Short mmCIF file of C-alpha atoms in Angstrom, two decimals:
data_model
loop_
_atom_site.label_atom_id
_atom_site.label_comp_id
_atom_site.label_asym_id
_atom_site.label_seq_id
_atom_site.Cartn_x
_atom_site.Cartn_y
_atom_site.Cartn_z
CA MET A 18 126.09 88.98 117.60
CA LYS A 19 124.60 92.02 115.93
CA PHE A 20 121.81 93.45 118.03
CA PRO A 21 118.20 93.08 116.83
CA GLY A 22 116.29 96.01 115.36
CA HIS A 23 117.34 99.59 115.92
CA ARG A 24 117.85 101.29 119.27
CA ARG A 25 117.36 104.81 120.53
CA HIS A 26 120.63 104.58 122.44
CA LYS A 27 124.07 104.28 120.94
CA HIS A 28 124.66 100.56 121.54
CA TYR A 29 124.02 99.65 125.11
CA PHE A 30 125.39 96.13 125.01
CA PRO A 31 128.53 96.49 127.16
CA VAL A 32 130.55 93.29 126.73
CA GLU A 33 133.08 94.82 124.35
CA ASP A 34 133.47 98.18 126.11
CA LYS A 35 136.97 99.09 127.26
CA ASP A 36 136.50 98.66 130.99
CA PRO A 37 139.69 98.88 133.11
CA LEU A 38 138.43 96.11 135.37
CA ILE A 39 138.17 93.60 132.55
CA ASN A 40 140.93 94.74 130.21
CA HIS A 41 143.18 92.00 131.52
CA LEU A 42 140.85 89.38 130.10
CA ASN A 43 141.36 88.06 126.61
CA ALA A 44 138.64 88.64 124.05
CA GLU A 45 138.08 84.89 123.92
CA ASP A 46 137.43 84.89 127.65
CA ARG A 47 135.09 87.85 127.54
CA LEU A 48 132.86 86.76 124.67
CA LYS A 49 130.93 83.53 124.83
CA ARG A 50 129.16 82.50 121.65
CA ASN A 51 125.83 80.81 121.20
CA TYR A 52 123.93 79.43 118.22
CA ILE A 53 120.54 78.16 117.15
CA CYS A 54 119.93 74.84 115.44
CA GLY A 55 117.38 73.89 112.78
CA ILE A 56 116.34 70.71 110.98
CA ASP A 57 115.08 70.82 107.43
CA GLN A 58 114.35 68.93 104.25
CA ILE A 59 117.18 70.29 102.09
CA VAL A 60 115.61 71.52 98.86
CA VAL A 61 116.09 73.95 95.99
CA ASP A 62 113.08 76.16 95.18
CA ILE A 63 112.10 76.56 91.53
CA GLU A 64 109.57 79.30 90.83
CA ALA A 65 107.48 79.54 87.65
CA LYS A 66 104.31 81.20 86.36
CA VAL A 67 101.70 78.70 85.16
CA ASP A 68 97.99 78.44 84.33
CA GLN A 69 95.30 76.01 85.41
CA ALA A 70 95.80 73.87 82.31
CA PHE A 71 99.41 73.33 83.32
CA LEU A 72 98.36 72.19 86.80
CA ASP A 73 95.77 69.85 85.32
CA GLU A 74 98.33 68.39 82.93
CA PHE A 75 100.48 67.26 85.83
CA HIS A 76 97.53 66.39 88.12
CA LEU A 77 98.44 69.06 90.68
CA GLN A 78 95.84 70.43 93.10
CA ARG A 79 95.76 74.22 93.04
CA GLY A 80 96.89 75.93 96.23
CA MET A 81 98.13 72.76 97.89
CA SER A 82 101.52 71.38 98.83
CA GLN A 83 101.96 67.89 97.40
CA VAL A 84 104.73 65.34 96.87
CA ILE A 85 105.45 64.16 93.31
CA ASP A 86 107.47 61.16 92.14
CA ASN A 87 110.68 61.23 90.09
CA ASP A 88 108.96 60.65 86.73
CA VAL A 89 106.58 63.59 87.25
CA THR A 90 109.48 65.71 88.55
CA ASN A 91 111.60 65.12 85.47
CA ALA A 92 108.70 65.72 83.09
CA LEU A 93 107.65 68.86 84.95
CA TYR A 94 111.16 70.31 85.01
CA GLU A 95 111.77 69.52 81.34
CA ARG A 96 108.48 71.21 80.39
CA LEU A 97 109.33 74.32 82.40
CA LYS A 98 112.80 74.50 80.86
CA ARG A 99 111.54 73.84 77.32
CA ASP A 100 108.94 76.60 77.46
CA ASP A 101 111.27 79.00 79.33
CA MET A 102 108.79 79.30 82.20
CA ILE A 103 111.24 79.28 85.11
CA ASP A 104 111.64 82.67 86.75
CA TYR A 105 114.02 81.82 89.58
CA GLU A 106 115.90 78.96 91.22
CA PHE A 107 116.93 79.44 94.86
CA ALA A 108 118.19 77.49 97.84
CA GLY A 109 115.04 76.85 99.83
CA GLY A 110 113.32 74.97 102.62
CA THR A 111 111.33 76.58 105.42
CA ILE A 112 113.98 76.05 108.08
CA GLY A 113 116.86 76.50 105.63
CA ASN A 114 115.46 79.94 104.78
CA THR A 115 115.00 80.73 108.47
CA MET A 116 118.56 79.72 109.41
CA HIS A 117 120.02 81.71 106.51
CA ASN A 118 118.00 84.82 107.34
CA TYR A 119 118.81 84.51 111.03
CA SER A 120 122.55 84.38 110.27
CA VAL A 121 122.28 87.38 107.95
CA LEU A 122 120.33 89.44 110.50
CA ALA A 123 122.40 88.41 113.52
CA ASP A 124 125.71 88.12 111.68
CA ASP A 125 126.23 85.01 113.77
CA ARG A 126 126.27 81.24 113.63
CA SER A 127 123.36 78.92 113.06
CA VAL A 128 123.52 75.15 112.46
CA LEU A 129 121.47 73.40 109.79
CA LEU A 130 120.77 69.68 110.04
CA GLY A 131 119.58 67.59 107.12
CA VAL A 132 121.06 65.62 104.22
CA MET A 133 123.36 66.66 101.40
CA SER A 134 124.49 64.85 98.27
CA GLU A 135 127.92 63.40 98.96
CA SER A 136 128.89 63.89 95.31
CA ILE A 137 128.29 67.46 94.16
CA GLU A 138 128.68 68.65 90.58
CA ILE A 139 128.96 72.28 89.55
CA GLY A 140 125.53 73.52 88.51
CA SER A 141 123.67 70.73 90.31
CA TYR A 142 120.84 71.40 92.76
CA ALA A 143 123.11 70.61 95.71
CA TYR A 144 125.70 73.05 94.36
CA LYS A 145 123.07 75.80 94.04
CA PHE A 146 121.93 75.21 97.61
CA LEU A 147 125.44 75.60 99.00
CA CYS A 148 126.20 78.66 96.87
CA ASN A 149 123.07 80.47 98.07
CA THR A 150 123.41 79.79 101.79
CA SER A 151 125.13 82.25 104.13
CA SER A 152 128.64 81.29 105.19
CA ARG A 153 127.46 81.92 108.75
CA VAL A 154 125.20 78.86 108.48
CA ASP A 155 127.18 75.86 109.73
CA LEU A 156 126.64 73.00 107.26
CA ASP A 157 129.28 70.71 108.74
CA HIS A 158 126.67 68.53 110.44
CA LEU A 159 124.73 67.67 107.29
CA GLN A 160 124.43 63.93 106.68
CA PRO A 161 125.86 62.80 103.30
CA VAL A 162 123.59 60.72 101.05
CA ALA A 163 124.24 58.91 97.77
CA GLY A 164 121.64 60.72 95.70
CA PRO A 165 119.85 64.01 95.02
CA ILE A 166 118.45 66.51 97.52
CA GLY A 167 114.89 67.74 97.10
CA ARG A 168 113.31 70.12 94.63
CA CYS A 169 110.30 72.29 95.43
CA PHE A 170 108.38 73.78 92.52
CA THR A 171 106.46 76.94 93.39
CA LEU A 172 103.89 77.32 90.63
CA ILE A 173 102.08 80.67 90.63
CA ASP A 174 98.88 81.26 88.65
CA ASP A 175 97.39 84.53 87.42
CA SER A 176 95.56 85.15 90.70
CA GLY A 177 98.79 84.84 92.69
CA GLU A 178 97.80 81.51 94.26
CA ARG A 179 100.81 79.31 94.92
CA THR A 180 100.83 75.57 94.29
CA PHE A 181 103.76 73.56 95.66
CA ALA A 182 105.02 70.38 94.03
CA ILE A 183 107.80 68.70 96.00
CA SER A 184 110.22 66.12 94.67
CA ALA A 185 111.64 64.53 97.77
CA GLY A 186 114.81 62.98 96.41
CA LEU A 187 116.61 61.73 99.52
CA MET A 188 115.77 64.76 101.67
CA ASN A 189 113.73 62.67 104.13
CA TYR A 190 116.50 60.21 104.96
CA LEU A 191 118.13 62.06 107.84
CA ARG A 192 118.83 59.32 110.40
CA PRO A 193 118.34 59.63 114.19
CA GLU A 194 121.97 58.67 114.79
CA SER A 195 123.02 61.73 112.76
CA ILE A 196 121.57 63.99 115.46
CA SER A 197 124.28 65.09 117.90
CA GLN A 198 122.92 65.21 121.44
CA SER A 199 125.50 67.74 122.63
CA LEU A 200 124.81 69.98 119.62
CA ILE A 201 121.10 70.14 120.48
CA GLU A 202 121.58 70.45 124.25
CA ASN A 203 123.89 73.46 123.88
CA ALA A 204 121.77 75.33 121.32
CA SER A 205 119.76 78.43 122.19
CA ALA A 206 116.78 77.04 120.26
CA LEU A 207 115.80 74.08 118.10
CA VAL A 208 113.73 75.07 115.05
CA ILE A 209 111.56 72.55 113.18
CA SER A 210 108.62 72.61 110.78
CA ALA A 211 105.44 70.59 110.39
CA TYR A 212 106.73 69.31 107.04
CA LEU A 213 109.21 67.09 108.89
CA MET A 214 106.34 64.95 110.15
CA ARG A 215 105.10 64.16 106.63
CA THR A 216 107.15 61.07 105.82
CA LYS A 217 106.26 57.58 104.66
CA GLY A 218 107.72 54.13 104.08
CA ASP A 219 111.37 53.82 105.03
CA GLU A 220 111.98 57.58 105.31
CA THR A 221 113.60 58.44 108.64
CA MET A 222 113.26 62.24 108.88
CA THR A 223 110.40 62.10 111.39
CA GLN A 224 112.33 59.78 113.71
CA ALA A 225 115.41 62.01 113.49
CA THR A 226 113.33 65.10 114.24
CA MET A 227 111.69 63.46 117.24
CA GLN A 228 115.13 62.41 118.51
CA ALA A 229 116.27 66.05 118.37
CA VAL A 230 113.04 67.24 120.03
CA GLU A 231 113.55 64.71 122.83
CA TYR A 232 117.08 65.98 123.43
CA ALA A 233 115.85 69.59 123.45
CA ASN A 234 112.91 68.92 125.77
CA LYS A 235 115.12 67.14 128.30
CA ALA A 236 117.74 69.92 128.22
CA GLY A 237 115.20 72.75 128.46
CA VAL A 238 116.14 74.09 125.02
CA PRO A 239 113.19 75.98 123.48
CA VAL A 240 111.59 74.04 120.62
CA VAL A 241 110.26 76.34 117.90
CA LEU A 242 107.69 74.93 115.46
CA THR A 243 106.55 76.64 112.27
CA LEU A 244 103.36 75.11 110.90
CA GLY A 245 104.18 75.56 107.22
CA THR A 246 100.81 74.97 105.51
CA LYS A 247 97.18 74.80 106.62
CA PHE A 248 96.49 71.74 104.45
CA LEU A 249 98.87 69.60 106.46
CA ILE A 250 97.40 70.76 109.80
CA GLU A 251 93.81 70.30 108.61
CA GLN A 252 94.41 66.58 108.13
CA ASP A 253 94.56 66.01 111.89
CA PRO A 254 94.36 69.23 113.97
CA GLN A 255 93.88 67.30 117.22
CA TRP A 256 97.15 65.42 116.73
CA TRP A 257 98.97 68.67 116.07
CA ALA A 258 97.45 70.37 119.10
CA GLU A 259 98.61 67.50 121.30
CA PHE A 260 102.07 67.48 119.73
CA VAL A 261 102.46 71.23 120.24
CA GLU A 262 101.31 71.05 123.86
CA LYS A 263 103.70 68.21 124.68
CA HIS A 264 106.85 69.23 122.80
CA VAL A 265 106.77 72.86 121.58
CA ASP A 266 107.63 76.10 123.41
CA ILE A 267 107.29 78.68 120.62
CA LEU A 268 104.74 78.42 117.79
CA ALA A 269 104.94 80.31 114.48
CA MET A 270 101.99 80.33 112.08
CA ASN A 271 99.94 82.45 109.71
CA GLU A 272 96.25 83.18 110.15
CA GLU A 273 95.15 80.22 108.00
CA GLU A 274 97.36 77.76 109.87
CA GLY A 275 96.17 79.30 113.13
CA GLU A 276 92.56 78.64 112.17
CA ALA A 277 93.41 75.07 111.16
CA ILE A 278 94.97 74.17 114.51
CA THR A 279 92.80 76.28 116.88
CA GLY A 280 89.48 76.69 115.04
CA PHE A 281 89.61 80.50 115.36
CA ASP A 282 89.72 82.58 112.18
CA ASP A 283 90.63 85.71 114.15
CA PRO A 284 94.47 85.69 114.40
CA LEU A 285 94.37 87.27 117.86
CA MET A 286 92.04 84.60 119.19
CA ALA A 287 94.08 81.88 117.46
CA ALA A 288 97.23 83.20 119.16
CA ASP A 289 95.38 83.35 122.49
CA LYS A 290 94.23 79.73 122.12
CA ALA A 291 97.76 78.61 121.23
CA LEU A 292 98.95 80.04 124.57
CA ASP A 293 97.10 77.11 126.18
CA TRP A 294 99.91 74.97 124.75
CA VAL A 295 103.06 77.12 124.36
CA ASP A 296 104.92 80.06 125.92
CA LEU A 297 105.17 82.36 122.89
CA VAL A 298 103.18 82.69 119.64
CA ILE A 299 103.95 84.51 116.39
CA CYS A 300 101.03 84.83 113.98
CA THR A 301 101.45 86.63 110.65
CA ALA A 302 98.23 87.85 109.09
CA GLY A 303 99.17 89.12 105.62
CA PRO A 304 98.09 92.73 105.00
CA THR A 305 96.75 92.94 108.58
CA GLY A 306 100.24 92.70 110.03
CA LEU A 307 101.72 90.53 112.77
CA TYR A 308 100.41 89.40 116.16
CA MET A 309 102.46 88.14 119.08
CA ALA A 310 101.25 86.58 122.31
CA GLY A 311 103.11 85.39 125.37
CA TYR A 312 103.32 85.32 129.15
CA VAL A 313 104.87 87.62 131.73
CA GLU A 314 105.02 87.63 135.51
CA ASP A 315 102.32 90.02 136.75
CA SER A 316 104.77 92.06 138.80
CA MET A 317 107.00 92.59 135.75
CA LYS A 318 104.38 93.64 133.19
CA ARG A 319 104.93 96.96 131.45
CA GLU A 320 102.15 99.10 130.00
CA THR A 321 102.30 100.31 126.44
CA GLU A 322 102.73 103.94 125.49
CA TYR A 323 100.80 103.36 122.26
CA PRO A 324 97.03 103.72 121.84
CA LEU A 325 95.10 100.74 123.17
CA LEU A 326 93.68 98.63 120.36
CA PRO A 327 90.19 97.16 120.00
CA GLY A 328 89.71 93.51 119.16
CA ALA A 329 88.19 90.23 120.26
CA ILE A 330 90.20 90.82 123.45
CA PRO A 331 89.53 94.51 124.33
CA GLU A 332 92.65 96.66 124.73
CA PHE A 333 94.72 93.53 124.15
CA ASN A 334 98.00 95.41 123.67
CA ARG A 335 97.96 97.07 127.11
CA TYR A 336 101.11 95.25 128.29
CA GLU A 337 102.94 94.88 124.97
CA PHE A 338 106.03 96.62 126.39
CA SER A 339 106.64 93.48 128.48
CA ARG A 340 109.36 90.94 127.75
CA ALA A 341 108.04 87.43 127.28
CA MET A 342 108.69 84.70 129.85
CA ARG A 343 108.06 80.98 130.10
CA LYS A 344 104.76 80.38 131.86
CA SER A 345 106.47 77.92 134.21
CA HIS A 346 108.85 80.68 135.34
CA CYS A 347 105.99 82.93 136.44
CA ASP A 348 104.40 82.79 139.90
CA ASN A 349 101.41 84.74 138.66
CA PRO A 350 101.48 84.58 134.83
CA ILE A 351 99.38 86.93 132.74
CA ARG A 352 98.90 86.86 128.98
CA VAL A 353 100.32 89.73 126.94
CA TYR A 354 99.71 90.54 123.28
CA SER A 355 101.03 92.86 120.61
CA HIS A 356 100.11 93.81 117.07
CA THR A 357 102.09 95.71 114.46
CA ALA A 358 100.76 96.80 111.09
CA PRO A 359 102.90 96.04 108.02
CA TYR A 360 106.04 98.14 107.70
CA MET A 361 105.26 101.30 105.73
CA GLY A 362 101.78 99.90 105.12
CA GLY A 363 103.28 97.07 103.10
CA PRO A 364 105.16 97.27 99.80
CA ASP A 365 103.61 98.94 96.75
CA THR A 366 104.30 95.80 94.76
CA ILE A 367 104.67 92.37 96.37
CA LYS A 368 107.14 90.34 94.34
CA ASN A 369 107.12 87.28 96.55
CA THR A 370 105.24 86.06 99.63
CA ASN A 371 107.18 82.79 99.81
CA GLY A 372 109.51 83.13 102.78
CA ALA A 373 108.11 86.30 104.38
CA GLY A 374 106.90 84.35 107.41
CA ASP A 375 110.24 82.53 107.64
CA CYS A 376 112.03 85.88 107.72
CA ALA A 377 109.70 87.20 110.43
CA LEU A 378 110.50 84.11 112.49
CA ALA A 379 114.23 84.64 111.89
CA ALA A 380 113.92 88.13 113.40
CA VAL A 381 112.16 86.73 116.48
CA LEU A 382 114.85 84.06 116.83
CA HIS A 383 117.49 86.78 116.58
CA ASP A 384 115.96 88.53 119.57
CA LEU A 385 115.75 85.30 121.59
CA SER A 386 119.35 84.45 120.76
CA ALA A 387 120.53 87.96 121.63
CA ASN A 388 119.00 87.50 125.07
CA VAL A 389 120.97 84.29 125.59
CA TYR A 390 124.14 85.94 124.29
CA HIS A 391 123.75 88.86 126.67
CA ARG A 392 123.04 86.55 129.63
CA LEU A 393 126.14 84.45 128.84
CA ASN A 394 128.41 87.48 128.75
CA VAL A 395 126.79 89.81 131.30
CA PRO A 396 125.08 87.41 133.72
CA ASN A 397 124.86 90.00 136.50
CA SER A 398 123.08 92.57 134.37
CA ALA A 399 119.88 93.98 135.85
CA LYS A 400 118.25 92.94 132.59
CA HIS A 401 118.41 89.31 133.70
CA GLU A 402 116.76 89.80 137.05
CA GLN A 403 113.69 88.94 135.01
CA ALA A 404 113.81 85.40 133.64
CA ALA A 405 112.72 86.54 130.19
CA ILE A 406 113.16 84.52 127.02
CA THR A 407 113.29 87.64 124.82
CA TYR A 408 115.75 90.50 124.82
CA SER A 409 113.15 93.06 123.72
CA SER A 410 109.50 93.73 124.40
CA LEU A 411 106.79 92.09 122.31
CA ALA A 412 106.08 95.46 120.69
CA GLN A 413 109.69 95.93 119.59
CA ILE A 414 110.09 92.35 118.37
CA SER A 415 106.94 92.51 116.25
CA LYS A 416 108.17 95.73 114.62
CA TYR A 417 111.50 94.12 113.90
CA ALA A 418 109.86 91.01 112.44
CA ASN A 419 107.61 93.13 110.23
CA ARG A 420 110.59 95.15 109.04
CA ALA A 421 112.58 92.04 108.17
CA SER A 422 109.73 90.32 106.31
CA PHE A 423 109.23 93.50 104.24
CA GLU A 424 112.64 92.89 102.67
CA VAL A 425 111.50 89.48 101.40
CA LEU A 426 108.19 90.81 100.06
CA VAL A 427 109.96 93.29 97.78
CA GLN A 428 112.38 90.78 96.27
CA HIS A 429 112.00 87.49 94.42
CA SER A 430 114.24 85.39 96.67
CA PRO A 431 112.93 84.07 100.01
CA ARG A 432 116.41 84.67 101.43
CA LEU A 433 117.98 87.96 102.47
CA SER A 434 121.13 88.95 100.63
CA ARG A 435 122.10 91.49 103.31
CA GLY A 436 121.08 92.65 106.76
CA LEU A 437 118.76 95.54 107.43
CA PRO A 438 120.16 98.98 106.60
CA GLU A 439 121.76 100.86 109.46
CA ARG A 440 119.89 103.99 108.41
CA GLU A 441 116.31 103.97 107.20
CA ASP A 442 116.18 106.50 104.39
CA SER A 443 112.53 105.78 103.65
CA LEU A 444 111.15 106.17 107.16
CA GLU A 445 111.65 108.46 110.11
CA GLN A 446 113.77 107.06 112.91
CA SER A 447 110.70 107.45 115.13
CA TYR A 448 109.53 104.03 113.89
CA TRP A 449 112.28 102.42 115.98
CA ASP A 450 112.40 105.04 118.73
CA GLN A 451 108.79 104.44 119.80
#
């Protein structure tokens, strides 16, 4: 486990230090490993620049995420290839991206559940997915299917608006019996997306996802939900609010999705409302930055050393140096919030917004997983006298998430090709030291 973010101190995680009292132990005995688990619709992302006439030709609604049938998929792909309109083809999927980026940042194991073509040809979509996924992502639990995985077309117009056309293939046929109960129960987190609930007919992805959620809820494993798109949430916000309250512990969203599920267009107020249902909220707000909200025991709150910020909740960041806790673990819970502006004010040129939120979530998951890793290996540490679910404070996590998502914004791929640099040449070390 590589530690999240950057630290003022040398590396204060002690499990591998040469201590005379523990030298007699084998390395295998001293280091216990953990992992996170995610479920996704396994897809390859295809990105192209188009105009409104192109969208009209294929009856696609601008700015929306929609499912297309095989005939439209083949015609669309042939047209893009014929006119040389394809810019990039990447392994994709909201949770697939998150698992990959988590494993790159943490340099540690994650497990991806879904389906994979049992017969894979070189150059096929399934082949491209495998080639562009980190070797740290465990794909051994994928369910084989006799057919293609999904394709997601990201069609970008002149204004930068993204329209998604999804060819499902067999990506929604993950069966409930393919979900290993022990795998879920021993994970540090289960990560799902709202897209998994959008199935129809004989597709079994929703049932499989609910089976995994049931295992996680019973075992006390944190369930992390990323909302994915406002259009899906807008169809039935009450259902989603009830689902989140009943099954979800950590909610990730952007400001539009936050408004769709809570009714508040202010990301801070949306995050505050979501705390009625969950223990921790991550809300990305584009050029405004990133908000986090959570709970902490009143006696363990820590005041910020930064200037207090105005907002719909006055001086909302007062206790942002606190580590988040489950509300149920607090005798006297109080709500804590943090906000971080985009890293370096945001990139000069944004090459891609697809996946930036997934990367921010991966950074948050890295911090949660690091906390579990530290507790497994140093259970008597003073750090775990507080029953926190994060290793770092909300302020530090939000900075880390912003820094990670910056790397996606300045590249075309939604997936990181490397971890964050050990030395920030473009910014003073004070960014991390604060």
